[in-house]
Coordinates of C-alpha atoms in Angstrom, one line a residue:
Chain K
X1 CA -33.2 66.7 -92.6
X2 CA -34.5 70.2 -92.4
X3 CA -37.5 71.0 -94.7
X4 CA -36.7 73.7 -97.2
X5 CA -33.2 72.7 -98.1
X6 CA -31.5 69.4 -98.6
X7 CA -28.3 69.0 -96.5
X8 CA -26.1 68.4 -99.4
X9 CA -25.8 67.3 -103.1
X10 CA -28.2 64.7 -104.6
X11 CA -27.4 62.1 -107.2
X12 CA -30.1 61.4 -109.8
X13 CA -30.3 58.3 -111.9
X14 CA -32.4 57.7 -115.0
X15 CA -32.8 54.4 -116.9
X16 CA -36.5 54.0 -117.6
X17 CA -36.3 53.7 -121.3
X18 CA -33.3 53.9 -123.6
X19 CA -31.3 56.8 -122.1
X20 CA -28.8 55.9 -119.4
X21 CA -28.3 59.1 -117.4
X22 CA -26.8 60.4 -114.2
X23 CA -26.6 63.9 -112.7
X24 CA -25.5 65.6 -109.5
X25 CA -27.3 68.7 -108.2
X26 CA -26.2 70.7 -105.2
X27 CA -28.6 71.3 -102.3
X28 CA -30.1 74.3 -104.0
X29 CA -30.7 72.5 -107.3
X30 CA -27.8 73.9 -109.3
X31 CA -26.5 71.3 -111.8
X32 CA -23.0 70.2 -110.8
X33 CA -22.6 67.5 -113.4
X34 CA -24.8 65.6 -115.8
X35 CA -24.3 62.9 -118.5
X36 CA -26.7 61.1 -120.8
X37 CA -25.8 58.0 -122.9
X38 CA -28.1 57.2 -125.8
X39 CA -28.4 53.7 -127.1
X40 CA -27.9 53.5 -130.8
X41 CA -28.3 49.8 -130.9
X42 CA -32.1 50.1 -131.2
X43 CA -32.2 51.9 -134.5
X44 CA -31.9 48.7 -136.6
X45 CA -35.1 47.4 -134.9
X46 CA -37.1 50.6 -135.5
X47 CA -37.8 51.0 -131.8
X48 CA -36.5 50.3 -128.3
X49 CA -35.8 46.7 -127.6
X50 CA -36.3 46.2 -123.9
X51 CA -33.7 43.5 -123.4
X52 CA -31.0 45.4 -125.3
X53 CA -31.9 48.5 -123.2
X54 CA -31.7 46.6 -119.9
X55 CA -28.3 45.1 -120.8
X56 CA -26.9 48.5 -121.8
X57 CA -28.1 50.2 -118.7
X58 CA -26.3 47.7 -116.4
X59 CA -23.2 47.8 -118.6
X60 CA -22.8 51.6 -118.4
X61 CA -24.6 53.0 -115.4
X62 CA -22.1 52.3 -112.6
X63 CA -19.3 54.0 -114.5
X64 CA -21.6 56.9 -115.5
X65 CA -22.6 57.5 -111.9
X66 CA -18.9 57.5 -110.9
X67 CA -18.1 59.9 -113.7
X68 CA -20.7 62.6 -112.8
X69 CA -19.6 62.4 -109.1
X70 CA -16.0 63.0 -110.2
X71 CA -17.0 65.8 -112.5
X72 CA -19.1 67.4 -109.8
X73 CA -16.2 67.2 -107.4
X74 CA -18.5 65.5 -104.8
X75 CA -17.3 62.6 -102.7
X76 CA -19.6 59.7 -102.0
X77 CA -19.6 60.7 -98.3
X78 CA -20.9 64.1 -99.1
X79 CA -24.1 63.0 -100.8
X80 CA -27.3 63.9 -99.0
X81 CA -29.5 61.5 -101.0
X82 CA -29.9 59.4 -104.1
X83 CA -32.9 59.6 -106.4
X84 CA -33.6 57.0 -109.1
X85 CA -36.4 56.7 -111.7
X86 CA -38.4 53.7 -110.4
X87 CA -41.4 53.8 -112.7
X88 CA -43.2 53.9 -115.1
X89 CA -41.0 52.5 -117.8
X90 CA -39.2 49.4 -119.0
X91 CA -38.8 47.2 -116.0
X92 CA -35.3 45.9 -116.8
X93 CA -33.8 49.4 -116.8
X94 CA -35.8 50.5 -113.8
X95 CA -34.5 47.5 -111.8
X96 CA -30.9 48.5 -112.7
X97 CA -31.3 52.2 -111.9
X98 CA -33.2 51.7 -108.6
X99 CA -30.8 48.9 -107.6
X100 CA -27.8 51.1 -108.1
X101 CA -29.4 54.0 -106.3
X102 CA -30.4 51.8 -103.3
X103 CA -26.9 50.3 -103.1
X104 CA -25.3 53.8 -102.9
X105 CA -27.9 54.9 -100.4
X106 CA -27.6 52.0 -98.1
X107 CA -23.8 52.0 -98.3
X108 CA -23.7 55.7 -97.3
X109 CA -26.8 55.5 -95.0
X110 CA -28.5 58.3 -96.8
X111 CA -32.1 58.5 -98.0
X112 CA -33.3 56.8 -101.2
X113 CA -36.0 58.5 -103.3
X114 CA -38.0 56.3 -105.7
X115 CA -38.8 58.9 -108.3
X116 CA -41.9 58.6 -110.5
X117 CA -40.4 59.4 -113.9
X118 CA -43.6 61.3 -114.9
X119 CA -43.3 63.5 -111.8
X120 CA -39.6 64.2 -112.7
X121 CA -40.9 65.6 -116.0
X122 CA -43.7 67.4 -114.2
X123 CA -41.4 69.2 -111.7
X124 CA -38.6 70.0 -114.2
X125 CA -39.8 73.6 -114.8
X126 CA -39.1 74.3 -111.2
X127 CA -35.4 73.7 -111.7
X128 CA -33.7 77.0 -110.5
X129 CA -33.2 79.5 -113.4
X130 CA -35.4 77.7 -115.8
X131 CA -38.5 80.0 -115.6
X132 CA -37.9 83.6 -114.8
X133 CA -39.5 84.2 -111.4
X134 CA -39.8 80.4 -110.8
X135 CA -42.6 78.0 -111.6
X136 CA -44.9 78.2 -108.6
X137 CA -47.7 75.6 -108.2
X138 CA -50.2 75.1 -109.7
X139 CA -49.4 74.9 -113.4
X140 CA -50.6 72.8 -116.4
X141 CA -48.2 70.3 -117.8
X142 CA -48.5 68.8 -121.3
X143 CA -46.2 65.8 -121.4
X144 CA -45.6 64.7 -125.0
X145 CA -43.0 62.1 -125.6
X146 CA -42.5 58.7 -127.3
X147 CA -43.9 56.9 -124.3
X148 CA -46.3 59.4 -122.8
X149 CA -49.0 61.9 -123.8
X150 CA -51.0 63.5 -121.1
X151 CA -52.3 66.7 -119.6
X152 CA -51.7 67.1 -115.9
X153 CA -52.6 69.7 -113.4
X154 CA -49.5 69.9 -111.2
X155 CA -50.7 71.2 -107.9
X156 CA -47.7 70.3 -105.7
X157 CA -45.1 67.6 -105.1
X158 CA -47.1 64.3 -105.2
X159 CA -50.2 66.2 -106.1
X160 CA -51.1 65.7 -109.7
X161 CA -54.5 65.6 -111.4
X162 CA -54.5 63.9 -114.7
X163 CA -56.9 65.8 -117.0
X164 CA -56.6 63.6 -120.0
X165 CA -54.2 61.4 -122.0
X166 CA -53.9 59.4 -125.1
X167 CA -56.4 56.6 -125.7
X168 CA -54.0 54.8 -128.1
X169 CA -50.6 55.9 -129.2
X170 CA -48.3 58.4 -127.6
X171 CA -47.6 61.4 -129.9
X172 CA -43.9 60.6 -130.1
X173 CA -44.8 57.1 -131.0
X174 CA -46.9 58.4 -133.9
X175 CA -43.9 60.5 -135.1
X176 CA -41.7 57.3 -134.9
X177 CA -44.3 55.2 -136.9
X178 CA -44.8 57.9 -139.5
X179 CA -41.0 58.2 -139.8
X180 CA -40.7 54.5 -140.4
X181 CA -43.5 54.6 -143.0
X182 CA -41.6 57.3 -144.9
X183 CA -38.3 55.5 -144.7
X184 CA -36.7 57.8 -142.2
X185 CA -34.3 56.7 -139.5
X186 CA -35.4 56.0 -136.0
X187 CA -36.2 58.0 -133.8
X188 CA -38.7 59.6 -136.2
X189 CA -39.4 62.9 -134.5
X190 CA -36.4 65.0 -135.7
X191 CA -36.3 63.3 -139.1
X192 CA -40.0 63.9 -139.8
X193 CA -39.7 67.6 -138.7
X194 CA -36.7 68.2 -141.0
X195 CA -38.5 66.6 -144.0
X196 CA -41.8 68.4 -143.2
X197 CA -39.9 71.7 -143.6
X198 CA -39.6 71.0 -147.3
X199 CA -43.3 70.0 -147.7
X200 CA -46.7 71.5 -148.3
X201 CA -48.9 70.9 -145.2
X202 CA -52.0 71.7 -147.2
X203 CA -51.6 69.1 -149.9
X204 CA -53.0 66.2 -147.9
X205 CA -55.9 66.9 -145.5
X206 CA -55.2 64.3 -142.9
X207 CA -57.7 63.4 -140.1
X208 CA -57.5 65.4 -136.8
X209 CA -58.7 62.8 -134.3
X210 CA -60.9 64.2 -131.5
X211 CA -60.5 67.8 -132.8
X212 CA -63.3 70.0 -131.5
X213 CA -64.6 67.3 -129.1
X214 CA -64.9 68.1 -125.4
X215 CA -62.2 66.9 -123.0
X216 CA -58.5 66.7 -123.4
X217 CA -57.8 63.1 -124.4
X218 CA -55.7 62.3 -127.4
X219 CA -55.8 59.8 -130.2
X220 CA -53.2 59.3 -132.9
X221 CA -53.7 55.8 -134.3
X222 CA -56.3 57.0 -136.9
X223 CA -53.9 59.7 -138.1
X224 CA -51.1 57.1 -138.4
X225 CA -53.4 54.8 -140.4
X226 CA -54.3 57.6 -142.8
X227 CA -50.6 58.2 -143.4
X228 CA -50.0 54.5 -144.0
X229 CA -52.8 54.5 -146.5
X230 CA -51.3 57.5 -148.3
X231 CA -47.9 55.8 -148.4
X232 CA -49.4 52.5 -149.6
X233 CA -50.4 54.2 -152.9
X234 CA -46.8 54.5 -153.8
X235 CA -44.8 51.5 -155.3
X236 CA -42.2 49.8 -153.1
X237 CA -38.9 51.7 -152.8
X238 CA -38.0 55.1 -151.7
X239 CA -40.8 57.7 -151.9
X240 CA -40.3 60.7 -154.2
X241 CA -38.8 63.3 -151.9
X242 CA -41.5 66.0 -152.5
X243 CA -44.3 63.5 -151.9
X244 CA -42.7 62.3 -148.7
X245 CA -42.1 65.9 -147.5
X246 CA -45.8 66.8 -148.2
X247 CA -47.0 63.8 -146.2
X248 CA -44.6 64.7 -143.3
X249 CA -45.8 68.3 -143.4
X250 CA -49.5 67.2 -143.5
X251 CA -48.9 64.9 -140.6
X252 CA -47.1 67.4 -138.5
X253 CA -49.7 70.0 -139.1
X254 CA -52.4 67.6 -138.0
X255 CA -50.5 66.8 -134.8
X256 CA -49.9 70.4 -134.0
X257 CA -53.5 71.3 -134.5
X258 CA -54.8 68.4 -132.5
X259 CA -52.3 69.1 -129.6
X260 CA -53.3 72.8 -129.6
X261 CA -57.0 71.9 -129.6
X262 CA -56.6 69.5 -126.7
X263 CA -54.4 71.8 -124.8
X264 CA -57.0 74.6 -125.1
X265 CA -59.6 72.3 -123.5
X266 CA -57.1 71.3 -120.8
X267 CA -56.3 75.0 -120.1
X268 CA -60.0 75.8 -119.8
X269 CA -60.5 73.0 -117.3
X270 CA -57.3 73.9 -115.5
X271 CA -58.2 77.6 -115.3
X272 CA -61.7 76.8 -113.9
X273 CA -60.1 74.9 -111.0
X274 CA -57.1 77.2 -110.6
X275 CA -58.0 80.8 -111.3
X276 CA -54.4 81.7 -110.2
X277 CA -52.7 79.5 -112.8
X278 CA -50.6 81.3 -115.4
X279 CA -48.2 78.7 -116.7
X280 CA -48.5 76.0 -119.4
X281 CA -45.4 73.7 -119.4
X282 CA -44.7 71.4 -122.3
X283 CA -42.2 68.6 -121.7
X284 CA -41.1 65.4 -123.4
X285 CA -39.2 64.9 -126.7
X286 CA -42.0 66.2 -128.9
X287 CA -41.7 69.6 -127.2
X288 CA -38.6 70.0 -129.4
X289 CA -40.8 70.2 -132.5
X290 CA -41.0 73.8 -133.5
X291 CA -44.5 73.5 -135.2
X292 CA -45.9 71.9 -132.0
X293 CA -44.3 74.6 -129.8
X294 CA -45.6 77.4 -131.9
X295 CA -49.1 76.0 -131.9
X296 CA -49.0 75.6 -128.2
X297 CA -47.6 79.1 -127.7
X298 CA -50.6 80.4 -129.7
X299 CA -53.1 78.6 -127.4
X300 CA -51.3 79.8 -124.3
X301 CA -51.3 83.4 -125.5
X302 CA -55.0 83.3 -126.3
X303 CA -55.7 82.1 -122.8
X304 CA -53.4 84.6 -121.1
X305 CA -50.9 81.9 -120.2
X306 CA -47.2 81.7 -120.6
X307 CA -45.8 78.7 -122.4
X308 CA -42.6 77.3 -120.9
X309 CA -40.6 74.5 -122.6
X310 CA -37.5 73.5 -120.8
X311 CA -34.4 73.3 -123.0
X312 CA -34.3 70.1 -125.0
X313 CA -31.7 68.3 -122.8
X314 CA -34.2 68.7 -119.9
X315 CA -37.2 67.9 -122.0
X316 CA -36.1 64.5 -123.1
X317 CA -35.2 61.8 -120.6
X318 CA -32.4 63.0 -118.3
X319 CA -31.2 62.6 -114.8
X320 CA -31.1 66.2 -113.8
X321 CA -34.9 66.2 -113.5
X322 CA -34.8 63.0 -111.5
X323 CA -32.3 64.5 -109.1
X324 CA -34.5 67.6 -108.9
X325 CA -37.6 65.6 -108.1
X326 CA -35.5 63.8 -105.5
X327 CA -34.5 67.2 -104.0
X328 CA -38.1 68.4 -103.9
X329 CA -39.2 65.3 -102.1
X330 CA -36.3 65.4 -99.6
X331 CA -37.1 69.0 -98.8
X332 CA -40.5 67.8 -97.7
X333 CA -39.0 65.0 -95.7
X334 CA -40.1 62.4 -98.2
X335 CA -38.0 59.3 -98.9
X336 CA -38.7 55.7 -99.8
X337 CA -37.8 52.4 -98.2
X338 CA -35.1 50.1 -99.7
X339 CA -38.0 47.7 -100.3
X340 CA -39.6 50.0 -102.8
X341 CA -40.5 47.9 -105.9
X342 CA -39.8 49.4 -109.3
X343 CA -42.8 49.2 -111.5
X344 CA -43.6 49.4 -115.2
X345 CA -46.9 51.2 -114.6
X346 CA -47.1 54.1 -112.1
X347 CA -49.8 56.8 -112.8
X348 CA -49.0 60.2 -111.5
X349 CA -52.2 60.2 -109.5
X350 CA -51.5 56.8 -107.9
X351 CA -52.4 56.8 -104.1
X352 CA -48.7 56.3 -103.2
X353 CA -47.6 59.5 -104.9
X354 CA -49.1 61.8 -102.3
X355 CA -47.0 63.6 -99.6
X356 CA -48.4 61.1 -97.1
X357 CA -45.9 58.6 -98.3
X358 CA -44.0 57.2 -95.3
Chain Z
X1 CA -11.0 39.6 -95.4
X2 CA -14.5 40.9 -95.0
X3 CA -16.9 40.3 -97.9
X4 CA -20.5 41.1 -98.6
X5 CA -21.9 38.2 -100.7
X6 CA -25.1 38.8 -102.8
X7 CA -27.0 36.3 -104.8
X8 CA -30.3 36.6 -106.7
X9 CA -29.5 34.4 -109.6
X10 CA -32.2 31.8 -109.0
X11 CA -35.6 31.7 -107.2
X12 CA -34.2 32.5 -103.8
X13 CA -32.0 35.5 -102.9
X14 CA -29.5 35.9 -100.2
X15 CA -27.1 38.4 -98.6
X16 CA -24.4 37.5 -96.2
X17 CA -21.3 39.0 -94.6
X18 CA -18.4 36.5 -94.6
X19 CA -15.3 37.3 -92.6
X20 CA -12.1 35.2 -93.2
X21 CA -14.3 32.6 -95.0
X22 CA -16.7 32.4 -92.0
X23 CA -20.3 33.5 -92.3
X24 CA -21.1 36.2 -89.8
X25 CA -24.5 37.4 -90.8
X26 CA -27.0 36.3 -93.4
X27 CA -30.5 36.7 -94.8
X28 CA -32.3 34.5 -97.3
X29 CA -35.7 34.8 -98.9
X30 CA -37.7 33.1 -101.6
X31 CA -38.0 35.9 -104.1
X32 CA -40.3 34.9 -106.9
X33 CA -39.9 38.0 -109.0
X34 CA -39.4 40.4 -106.1
X35 CA -35.6 40.4 -106.0
X36 CA -35.5 44.1 -106.6
X37 CA -37.5 44.9 -103.4
X38 CA -36.2 42.0 -101.2
X39 CA -32.5 42.1 -101.7
X40 CA -31.6 45.7 -100.8
X41 CA -33.1 45.6 -97.2
X42 CA -31.3 42.2 -96.7
X43 CA -28.0 43.7 -97.8
X44 CA -28.5 46.7 -95.5
X45 CA -29.4 44.4 -92.6
X46 CA -26.3 42.2 -92.8
X47 CA -24.0 45.2 -93.2
X48 CA -25.6 46.8 -90.1
X49 CA -25.2 43.6 -88.2
X50 CA -21.6 42.7 -89.3
X51 CA -20.0 46.0 -90.1
X52 CA -18.0 47.3 -93.0
X53 CA -16.6 45.1 -95.8
X54 CA -13.6 45.2 -98.1
X55 CA -15.2 43.5 -101.1
X56 CA -18.6 42.9 -102.7
X57 CA -19.1 39.4 -104.1
X58 CA -22.1 38.8 -106.4
X59 CA -23.3 36.0 -108.5
X60 CA -23.5 36.8 -112.3
X61 CA -25.5 33.7 -113.3
X62 CA -26.5 31.9 -115.3
X63 CA -29.9 32.6 -113.9
X64 CA -33.0 34.8 -114.1
X65 CA -32.3 38.2 -115.7
X66 CA -34.5 40.0 -113.2
X67 CA -32.7 38.7 -110.2
X68 CA -29.2 39.1 -111.8
X69 CA -29.9 42.7 -112.6
X70 CA -31.3 43.4 -109.1
X71 CA -28.2 41.9 -107.4
X72 CA -25.6 43.3 -109.8
X73 CA -26.9 46.8 -109.8
X74 CA -27.2 46.7 -106.1
X75 CA -23.6 45.3 -105.8
X76 CA -22.2 48.1 -108.0
X77 CA -24.1 50.7 -106.0
X78 CA -22.7 49.5 -102.7
X79 CA -19.3 49.1 -104.3
X80 CA -19.4 52.8 -105.4
X81 CA -20.8 54.0 -102.0
X82 CA -18.1 52.1 -100.0
X83 CA -15.3 52.5 -102.5
X84 CA -14.6 48.8 -102.6
X85 CA -14.3 46.4 -105.6
X86 CA -17.2 44.3 -106.9
X87 CA -16.2 40.8 -107.9
X88 CA -18.4 38.5 -110.0
X89 CA -18.8 34.8 -109.3
X90 CA -20.7 32.3 -111.5
X91 CA -23.4 30.1 -110.0
X92 CA -21.3 27.1 -111.2
X93 CA -18.2 28.4 -109.3
X94 CA -20.2 28.9 -106.1
X95 CA -21.7 25.4 -106.3
X96 CA -18.3 23.8 -107.1
X97 CA -16.9 25.4 -104.0
X98 CA -19.7 23.8 -102.0
X99 CA -18.9 20.4 -103.5
X100 CA -15.1 19.9 -102.9
X101 CA -15.2 16.1 -102.8
X102 CA -16.9 14.4 -105.8
X103 CA -14.6 11.4 -106.0
X104 CA -13.3 12.2 -109.5
X105 CA -16.7 13.0 -111.0
X106 CA -17.0 16.0 -113.3
X107 CA -19.4 18.6 -112.0
X108 CA -22.2 19.7 -114.2
X109 CA -24.2 22.6 -113.0
X110 CA -27.7 22.7 -114.5
X111 CA -29.7 26.0 -114.2
X112 CA -33.3 26.2 -115.3
X113 CA -33.9 28.4 -118.3
X114 CA -37.2 28.9 -120.0
X115 CA -39.1 26.7 -122.3
X116 CA -37.7 23.3 -121.4
X117 CA -34.1 24.5 -121.7
X118 CA -31.3 24.4 -119.2
X119 CA -28.0 26.3 -118.9
X120 CA -25.3 23.7 -118.4
X121 CA -22.0 24.8 -116.8
X122 CA -19.4 22.1 -117.5
X123 CA -16.2 23.1 -115.9
X124 CA -16.7 26.7 -116.6
X125 CA -18.0 26.4 -120.1
X126 CA -21.7 27.5 -120.2
X127 CA -24.1 26.6 -122.9
X128 CA -27.9 26.4 -123.3
X129 CA -29.4 23.0 -124.1
X130 CA -32.8 21.6 -124.7
X131 CA -33.6 19.1 -122.0
X132 CA -34.4 16.3 -124.5
X133 CA -31.1 16.9 -126.3
X134 CA -28.5 17.0 -123.5
X135 CA -24.9 16.1 -124.3
X136 CA -23.7 12.7 -123.1
X137 CA -20.9 12.8 -120.5
X138 CA -17.6 11.1 -121.2
X139 CA -17.4 9.7 -117.7
X140 CA -19.0 9.8 -114.3
X141 CA -20.7 13.1 -113.5
X142 CA -22.2 14.8 -110.5
X143 CA -25.1 17.2 -111.1
X144 CA -25.9 20.3 -109.1
X145 CA -28.1 23.4 -109.7
X146 CA -31.8 24.2 -109.6
X147 CA -32.4 21.9 -112.7
X148 CA -30.2 19.1 -111.3
X149 CA -33.1 16.7 -110.7
X150 CA -34.4 16.9 -114.3
X151 CA -30.9 16.8 -115.8
X152 CA -29.8 13.9 -113.7
X153 CA -32.9 11.9 -114.6
X154 CA -32.4 12.6 -118.3
X155 CA -28.8 11.6 -118.2
X156 CA -29.5 8.5 -116.2
X157 CA -32.2 7.5 -118.7
X158 CA -29.5 7.5 -121.4
X159 CA -27.3 5.2 -119.3
X160 CA -24.9 7.8 -118.0
X161 CA -23.2 7.3 -114.6
X162 CA -24.8 10.2 -112.7
X163 CA -24.7 11.3 -109.1
X164 CA -27.3 13.9 -108.0
X165 CA -25.9 16.3 -105.4
X166 CA -28.0 18.3 -103.0
X167 CA -26.4 21.6 -104.0
X168 CA -29.3 23.6 -105.6
X169 CA -28.3 27.2 -105.3
X170 CA -25.4 29.5 -104.3
X171 CA -24.8 30.1 -100.5
X172 CA -23.2 33.3 -99.3
X173 CA -20.1 31.6 -97.8
X174 CA -19.2 29.9 -101.1
X175 CA -19.9 33.1 -103.2
X176 CA -17.6 34.9 -100.8
X177 CA -14.8 32.3 -100.9
X178 CA -14.8 32.2 -104.7
X179 CA -14.7 36.0 -104.9
X180 CA -11.8 36.1 -102.4
X181 CA -9.9 33.7 -104.6
X182 CA -10.6 35.7 -107.7
X183 CA -9.6 38.9 -106.0
X184 CA -6.4 37.3 -104.8
X185 CA -5.6 36.2 -108.4
X186 CA -6.2 32.5 -107.9
X187 CA -9.0 32.6 -110.4
X188 CA -9.1 34.4 -113.8
X189 CA -10.9 37.8 -113.7
X190 CA -14.6 38.0 -114.6
X191 CA -16.7 41.0 -115.3
X192 CA -19.3 41.8 -112.7
X193 CA -22.0 41.7 -115.4
X194 CA -24.7 39.1 -116.0
X195 CA -23.7 35.9 -117.7
X196 CA -26.6 36.0 -120.2
X197 CA -25.4 33.0 -122.3
X198 CA -27.9 33.9 -125.1
X199 CA -27.9 37.1 -127.1
X200 CA -30.9 39.5 -126.4
X201 CA -34.2 38.4 -127.8
X202 CA -35.0 40.7 -130.7
X203 CA -37.1 40.6 -133.7
X204 CA -36.2 42.5 -136.8
X205 CA -39.1 44.3 -138.5
X206 CA -41.3 41.8 -140.5
X207 CA -40.9 43.8 -143.7
X208 CA -37.7 45.5 -144.6
X209 CA -38.1 49.3 -144.0
X210 CA -38.8 51.5 -146.9
X211 CA -35.6 53.1 -148.2
X212 CA -35.2 56.8 -147.5
X213 CA -37.1 59.3 -149.8
X214 CA -35.3 60.0 -153.1

């Protein structure tokens, strides 16, 4: 395959958590078709149940892949490659997605790309048309989701420097837990944000873990505990709406302030290493939160950076970003063997991420 | 008929191409938990060696979920890529095909589950049993499967008339033959999805959630 351009469309597959997704991109990265199936079955359990997720992925993914190929008008014989999220994430789903991808690849004798799910998020701003003028390397990525919370200097395909990350909960996990404490449906992020809009963020001064400290690590468990203690003062049963809204608003304000503080430190570290950097990218489901976005936009502006948040459907888990990461790798002549082992843990700066991969 | 047979239900995994019920190419490996990295190259190798196929046959269990997911997702991928059907075969069906002459004995296929349990396939009906509480057979039985030794010993200890067979796991030729018969309508249809037997392991929150704010 010639570097610079894939020889045809690429199928992307995502199944690392609770979204089953497939997408087809043409050789230039334009989206020809995409589909995401959420899994409502987890709501009753207040979080993703790995075994339920794994079963649902296998039940739906083959049909979903066929569907996007039909919608894209692309025949299986026209594919130039298949890319599947192969880690990090829930192993049952990763086995299903990578297995399906490998099967298609070996049947058609086309390359298989074992995509690191975090790299798929990291490269998503480079999707054509997303950032005016394009997102050239390097840029700073703030990945904030239910499973991940980290600052990464994205220097190239397979070249990522992790500047900091959470030392306990992911920020989206904190939103989920607070949502549960307040009696809101899972996932907690959107529900907490809606309730916070009715509340007074100044009524409760909640802790801001690590605020003002050097570095760009995160911590959210103390904040979550503080919310639990506030809620525990109320008798069992539904909280009075205004009280719940004030707690939600106080929590969200604390999160936004902490994220902005940590992002400012990360930007300073990033700028020192990359004087040419101009872009702060925020990705992950928490990037949908308007208070978080606005706080980060403020930091970016202060530092002379532009904040870019991909549209929500590309911020949360999706297969478009997986196909795109596959395309970026195929353009560099990078592909993976059929013996690639999907893995639950796969840091972005792992040795096998680099372009030297065979 | 040319069939690719895949199996990763138990500790070993295998891929074979079977042409008109004759094995033409095969690979086998002890997988441990590595089915997802071992099976795809094996499938690719037998297809390269034996050429195109009309059908994918794959074991659906009972067995280990990791292996079942690896084999079934791979089978569906190859099926999509080649545009050929994917046909599920139970471990019990594949072992029964390997044991055509049992002298009137009923076949019980015993598959190791976790925590001293076995999945018992009795003439197509699959249930999980605790080893110490196995059902008593009505007549003479033959036992196969990876838990056959333990189950045969337990049944013999209760005085049952038991024959221990040497069929421990599915072999590609039998997986392919059962799939061919199913494809040709000799056997009832079966979804190419894992035979989980048990519902997913879940735990509801310890305390009921707080009701929504007033």
